[in-house]
Tab-separated table of C-alpha atoms in Angstrom:
chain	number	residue	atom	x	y	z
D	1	UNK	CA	39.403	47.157	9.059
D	2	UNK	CA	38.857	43.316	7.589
D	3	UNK	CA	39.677	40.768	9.337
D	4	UNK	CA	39.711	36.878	8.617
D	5	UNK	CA	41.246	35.175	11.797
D	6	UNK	CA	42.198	31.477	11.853
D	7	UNK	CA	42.295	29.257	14.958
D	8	UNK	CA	44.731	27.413	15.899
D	9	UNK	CA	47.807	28.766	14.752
D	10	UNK	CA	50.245	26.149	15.086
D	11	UNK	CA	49.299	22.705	14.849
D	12	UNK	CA	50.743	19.067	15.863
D	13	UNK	CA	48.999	15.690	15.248
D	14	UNK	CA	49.746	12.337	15.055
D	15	UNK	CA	49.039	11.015	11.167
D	16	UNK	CA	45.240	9.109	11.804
D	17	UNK	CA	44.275	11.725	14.353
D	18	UNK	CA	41.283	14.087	12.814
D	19	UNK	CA	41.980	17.459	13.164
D	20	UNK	CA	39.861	20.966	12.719
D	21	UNK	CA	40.543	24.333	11.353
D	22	UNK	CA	38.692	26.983	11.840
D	23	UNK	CA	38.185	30.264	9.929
D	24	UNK	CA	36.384	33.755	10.738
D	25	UNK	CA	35.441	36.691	9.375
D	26	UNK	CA	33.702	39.949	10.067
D	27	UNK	CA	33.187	41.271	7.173
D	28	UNK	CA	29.743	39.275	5.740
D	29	UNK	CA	31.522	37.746	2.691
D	30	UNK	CA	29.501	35.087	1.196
D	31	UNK	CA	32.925	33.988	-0.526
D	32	UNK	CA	35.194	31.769	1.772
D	33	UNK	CA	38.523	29.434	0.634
D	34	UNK	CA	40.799	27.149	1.724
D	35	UNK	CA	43.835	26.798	0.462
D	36	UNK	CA	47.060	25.226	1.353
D	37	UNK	CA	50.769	26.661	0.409
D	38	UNK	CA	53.611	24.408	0.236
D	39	UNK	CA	57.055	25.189	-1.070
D	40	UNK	CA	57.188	25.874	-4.603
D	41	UNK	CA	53.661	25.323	-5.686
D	42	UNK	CA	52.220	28.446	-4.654
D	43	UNK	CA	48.500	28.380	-2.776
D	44	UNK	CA	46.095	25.281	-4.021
D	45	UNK	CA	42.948	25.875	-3.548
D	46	UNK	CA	41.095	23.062	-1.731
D	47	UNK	CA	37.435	24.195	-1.414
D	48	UNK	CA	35.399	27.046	-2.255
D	49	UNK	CA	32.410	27.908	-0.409
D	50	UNK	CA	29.715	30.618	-1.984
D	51	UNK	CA	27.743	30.561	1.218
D	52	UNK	CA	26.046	28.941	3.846
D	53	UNK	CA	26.144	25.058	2.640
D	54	UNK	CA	27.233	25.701	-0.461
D	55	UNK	CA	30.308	24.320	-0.757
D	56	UNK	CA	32.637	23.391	-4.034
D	57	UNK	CA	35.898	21.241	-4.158
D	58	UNK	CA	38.929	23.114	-5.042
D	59	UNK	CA	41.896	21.889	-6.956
D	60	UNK	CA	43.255	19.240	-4.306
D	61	UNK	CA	39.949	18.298	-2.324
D	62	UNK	CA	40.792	14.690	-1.848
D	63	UNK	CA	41.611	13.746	1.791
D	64	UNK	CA	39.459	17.097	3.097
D	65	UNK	CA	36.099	18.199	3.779
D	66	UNK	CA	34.743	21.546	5.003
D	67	UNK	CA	31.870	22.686	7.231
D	68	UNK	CA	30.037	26.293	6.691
D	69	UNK	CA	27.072	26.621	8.803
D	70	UNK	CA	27.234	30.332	9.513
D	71	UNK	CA	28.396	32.927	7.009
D	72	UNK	CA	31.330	34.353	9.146
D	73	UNK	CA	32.269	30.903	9.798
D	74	UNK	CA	34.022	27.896	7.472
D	75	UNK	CA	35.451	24.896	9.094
D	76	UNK	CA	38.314	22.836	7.016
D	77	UNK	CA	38.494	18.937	8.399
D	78	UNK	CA	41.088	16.096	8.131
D	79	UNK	CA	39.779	12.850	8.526
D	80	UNK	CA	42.501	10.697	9.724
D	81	UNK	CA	45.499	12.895	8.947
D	82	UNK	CA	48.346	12.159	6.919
D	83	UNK	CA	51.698	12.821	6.687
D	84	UNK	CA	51.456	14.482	3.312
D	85	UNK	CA	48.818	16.885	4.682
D	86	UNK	CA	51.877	18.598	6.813
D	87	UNK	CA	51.577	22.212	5.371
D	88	UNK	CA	50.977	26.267	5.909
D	89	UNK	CA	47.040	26.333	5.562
D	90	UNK	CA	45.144	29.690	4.733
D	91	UNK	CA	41.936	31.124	4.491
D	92	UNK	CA	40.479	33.644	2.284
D	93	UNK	CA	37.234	35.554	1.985
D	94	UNK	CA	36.187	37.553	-0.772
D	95	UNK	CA	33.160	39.848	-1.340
D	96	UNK	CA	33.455	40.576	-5.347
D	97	UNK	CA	37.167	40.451	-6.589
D	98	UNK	CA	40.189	40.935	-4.145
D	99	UNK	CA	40.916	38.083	-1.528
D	100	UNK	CA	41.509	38.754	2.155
D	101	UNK	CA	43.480	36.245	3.680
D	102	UNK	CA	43.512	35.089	7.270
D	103	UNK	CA	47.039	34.517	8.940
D	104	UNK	CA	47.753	30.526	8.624
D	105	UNK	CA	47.766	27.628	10.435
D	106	UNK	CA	51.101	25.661	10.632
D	107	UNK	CA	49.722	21.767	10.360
D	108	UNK	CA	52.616	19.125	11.375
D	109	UNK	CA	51.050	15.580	11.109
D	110	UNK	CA	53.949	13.571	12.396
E	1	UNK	CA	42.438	23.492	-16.572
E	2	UNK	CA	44.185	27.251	-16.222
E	3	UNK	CA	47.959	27.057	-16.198
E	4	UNK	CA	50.037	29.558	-14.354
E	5	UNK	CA	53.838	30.221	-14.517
E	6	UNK	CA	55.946	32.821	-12.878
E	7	UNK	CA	59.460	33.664	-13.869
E	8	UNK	CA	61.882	33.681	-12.105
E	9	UNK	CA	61.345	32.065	-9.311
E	10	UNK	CA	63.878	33.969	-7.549
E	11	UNK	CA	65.572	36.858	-7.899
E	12	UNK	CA	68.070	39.363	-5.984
E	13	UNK	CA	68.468	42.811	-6.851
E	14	UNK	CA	69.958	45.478	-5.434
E	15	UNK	CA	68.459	48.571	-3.914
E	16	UNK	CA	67.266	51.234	-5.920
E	17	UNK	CA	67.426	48.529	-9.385
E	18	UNK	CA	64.255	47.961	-11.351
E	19	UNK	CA	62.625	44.964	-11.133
E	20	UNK	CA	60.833	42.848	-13.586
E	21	UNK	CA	58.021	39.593	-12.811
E	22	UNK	CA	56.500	37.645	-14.877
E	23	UNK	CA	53.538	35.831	-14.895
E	24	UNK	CA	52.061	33.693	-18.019
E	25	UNK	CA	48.757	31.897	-18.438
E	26	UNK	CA	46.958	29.353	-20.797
E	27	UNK	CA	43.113	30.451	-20.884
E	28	UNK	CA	42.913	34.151	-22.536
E	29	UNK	CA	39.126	34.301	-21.216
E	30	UNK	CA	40.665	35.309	-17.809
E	31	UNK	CA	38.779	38.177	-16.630
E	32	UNK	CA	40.464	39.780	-13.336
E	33	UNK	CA	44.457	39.692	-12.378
E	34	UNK	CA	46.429	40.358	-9.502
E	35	UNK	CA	49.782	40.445	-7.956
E	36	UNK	CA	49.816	39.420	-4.226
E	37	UNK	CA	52.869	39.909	-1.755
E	38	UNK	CA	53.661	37.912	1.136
E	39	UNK	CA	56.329	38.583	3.311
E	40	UNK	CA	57.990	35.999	5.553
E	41	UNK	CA	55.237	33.956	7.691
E	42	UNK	CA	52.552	36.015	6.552
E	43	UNK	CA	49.810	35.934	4.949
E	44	UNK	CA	49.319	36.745	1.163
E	45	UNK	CA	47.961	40.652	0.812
E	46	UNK	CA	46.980	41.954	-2.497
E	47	UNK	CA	49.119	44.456	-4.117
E	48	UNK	CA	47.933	45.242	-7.296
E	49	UNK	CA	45.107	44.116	-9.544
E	50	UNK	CA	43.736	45.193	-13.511
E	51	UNK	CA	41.003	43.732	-15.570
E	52	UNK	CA	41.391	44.850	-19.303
E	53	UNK	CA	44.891	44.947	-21.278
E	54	UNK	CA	46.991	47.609	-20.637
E	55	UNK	CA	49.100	49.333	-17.543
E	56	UNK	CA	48.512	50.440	-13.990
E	57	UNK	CA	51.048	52.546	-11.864
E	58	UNK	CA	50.719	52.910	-8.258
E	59	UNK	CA	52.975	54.589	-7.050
E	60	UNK	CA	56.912	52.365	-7.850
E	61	UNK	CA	54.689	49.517	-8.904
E	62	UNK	CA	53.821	49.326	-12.352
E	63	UNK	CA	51.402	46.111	-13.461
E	64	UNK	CA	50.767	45.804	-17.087
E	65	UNK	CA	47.904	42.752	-18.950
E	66	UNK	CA	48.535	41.311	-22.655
E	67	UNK	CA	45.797	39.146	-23.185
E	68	UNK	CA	46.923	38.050	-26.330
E	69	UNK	CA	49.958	37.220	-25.724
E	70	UNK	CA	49.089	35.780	-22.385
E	71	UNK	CA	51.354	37.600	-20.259
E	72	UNK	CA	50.815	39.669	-16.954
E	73	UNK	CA	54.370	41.632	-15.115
E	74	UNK	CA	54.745	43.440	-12.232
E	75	UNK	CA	57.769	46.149	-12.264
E	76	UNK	CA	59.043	47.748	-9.118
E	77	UNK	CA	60.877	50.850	-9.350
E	78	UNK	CA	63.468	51.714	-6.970
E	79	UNK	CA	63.555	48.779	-5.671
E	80	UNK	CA	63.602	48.757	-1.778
E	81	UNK	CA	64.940	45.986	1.140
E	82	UNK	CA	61.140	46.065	2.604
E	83	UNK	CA	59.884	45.102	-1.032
E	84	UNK	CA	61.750	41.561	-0.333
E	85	UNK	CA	59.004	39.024	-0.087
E	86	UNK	CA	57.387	36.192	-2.440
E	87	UNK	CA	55.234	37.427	-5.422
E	88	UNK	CA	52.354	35.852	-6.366
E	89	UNK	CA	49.812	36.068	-9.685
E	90	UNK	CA	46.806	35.041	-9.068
E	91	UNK	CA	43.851	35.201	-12.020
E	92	UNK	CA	40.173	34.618	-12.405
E	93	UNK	CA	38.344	33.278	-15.223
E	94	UNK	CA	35.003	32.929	-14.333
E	95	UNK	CA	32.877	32.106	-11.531
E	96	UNK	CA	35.135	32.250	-7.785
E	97	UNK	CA	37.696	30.154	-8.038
E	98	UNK	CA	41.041	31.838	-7.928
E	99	UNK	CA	44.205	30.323	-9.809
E	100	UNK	CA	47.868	31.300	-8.423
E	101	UNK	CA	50.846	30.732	-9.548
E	102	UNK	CA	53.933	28.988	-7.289
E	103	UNK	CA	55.149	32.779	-6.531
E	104	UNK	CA	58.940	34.766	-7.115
E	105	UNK	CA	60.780	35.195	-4.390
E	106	UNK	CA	62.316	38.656	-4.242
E	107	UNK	CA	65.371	39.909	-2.057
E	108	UNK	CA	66.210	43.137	-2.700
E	109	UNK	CA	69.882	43.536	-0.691
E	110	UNK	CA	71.099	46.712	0.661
């Protein structure tokens, strides 16, 4: 069965504080997203990553960066969170078409 | 820059109604569509995807492409209490990156 897991799942920071997703999955996908979902404007996609360091910005990159330094494995990172980075956070793998997406993280930057 | 609109963004419906979603996009060299369904504090899951004009039925759920008129639907037949969850359309044009739109939210009551 595919998995994509996301650690944590519910999240509270301080706005300036950095804070770390994580994402995994087990199925080998080369193809690895984050995106963010916010009420109303469906999933943005924030970064794109085709592999192992090889990373693209998404729609809304600004404010993020990501980390992929294993194939099972991509990292998203706030640098001195904001307020206006409060939001449901997913991530997706994908090995030709279809998307599998991991359950969220629930980020409250207070 | 793909555009995306889905109409309406809510609905209610009784049980056992049809139901009609719509989904419209700007760039007709889109190559692979979907409709995703995410119920309450889940994640998105994939539903229903085609790749060349025409229909697909899957058992209640009917998905039909017009490329040229830039339009993509999802129809659910007999509609059902468990189908209540937001809709999403989601489309590739080329390369990875994924485009959704901001999603219908269906209640279907009892």
């Amino acid at each position: 069965d595919m998995k994509v897991t996301q650690m944590p799942r519910y999240l509270i920071k301080r706005m300036g504080e950095n804070v770390l997703l994580e994402c995994g999955q087990d199925m080998s996908h080369e193809t690895m997203y984050w995106y963010r979902q916010d009420p109303g404007l469906g999933l943005q996609l924030i970064y794109i990553s085709y592999d192992v360091d090889s990373n693209s910005e998404g729609d809304i990159p600004k404010g993020y960066r990501v980390s992929r330094k294993k194939r099972e494995h991509f990292s998203l990172i706030l640098d001195s969170a904001k307020t206006n980075q409060t939001s449901v956070y997913f991530c997706a793998s994908s090995l030709s078409r279809e998307q599998y997406f991991g359950p969220g993280t629930r980020l409250t930057v207070l | 820059q793909q555009n995306v609109q889905q109409s309406p963004e809510s609905l209610i419906v009784p049980e056992g109604a049809r139901t009609s979603l719509n989904c419209t996009f700007s760039d007709s060299a889109s190559q692979y569509f979907w409709w995703y369904r995410q119920h309450s504090g889940k994640a998105p899951k994939a539903l229903m995807s085609i790749f060349s004009n025409g229909e697909k039925e899957e058992g209640r759920f009917t998905i039909h492409l017009n490329k040229a008129s830039l339009h993509f639907s999802l129809h659910i037949r007999d509609s059902q209490p468990s189908d209540s969850a937001l809709y999403l359309c989601a489309l590739r044009t080329g390369g990875y990156k994924v485009v959704f739109g901001s999603g219908t939210r269906l209640l279907v009551s009892p």
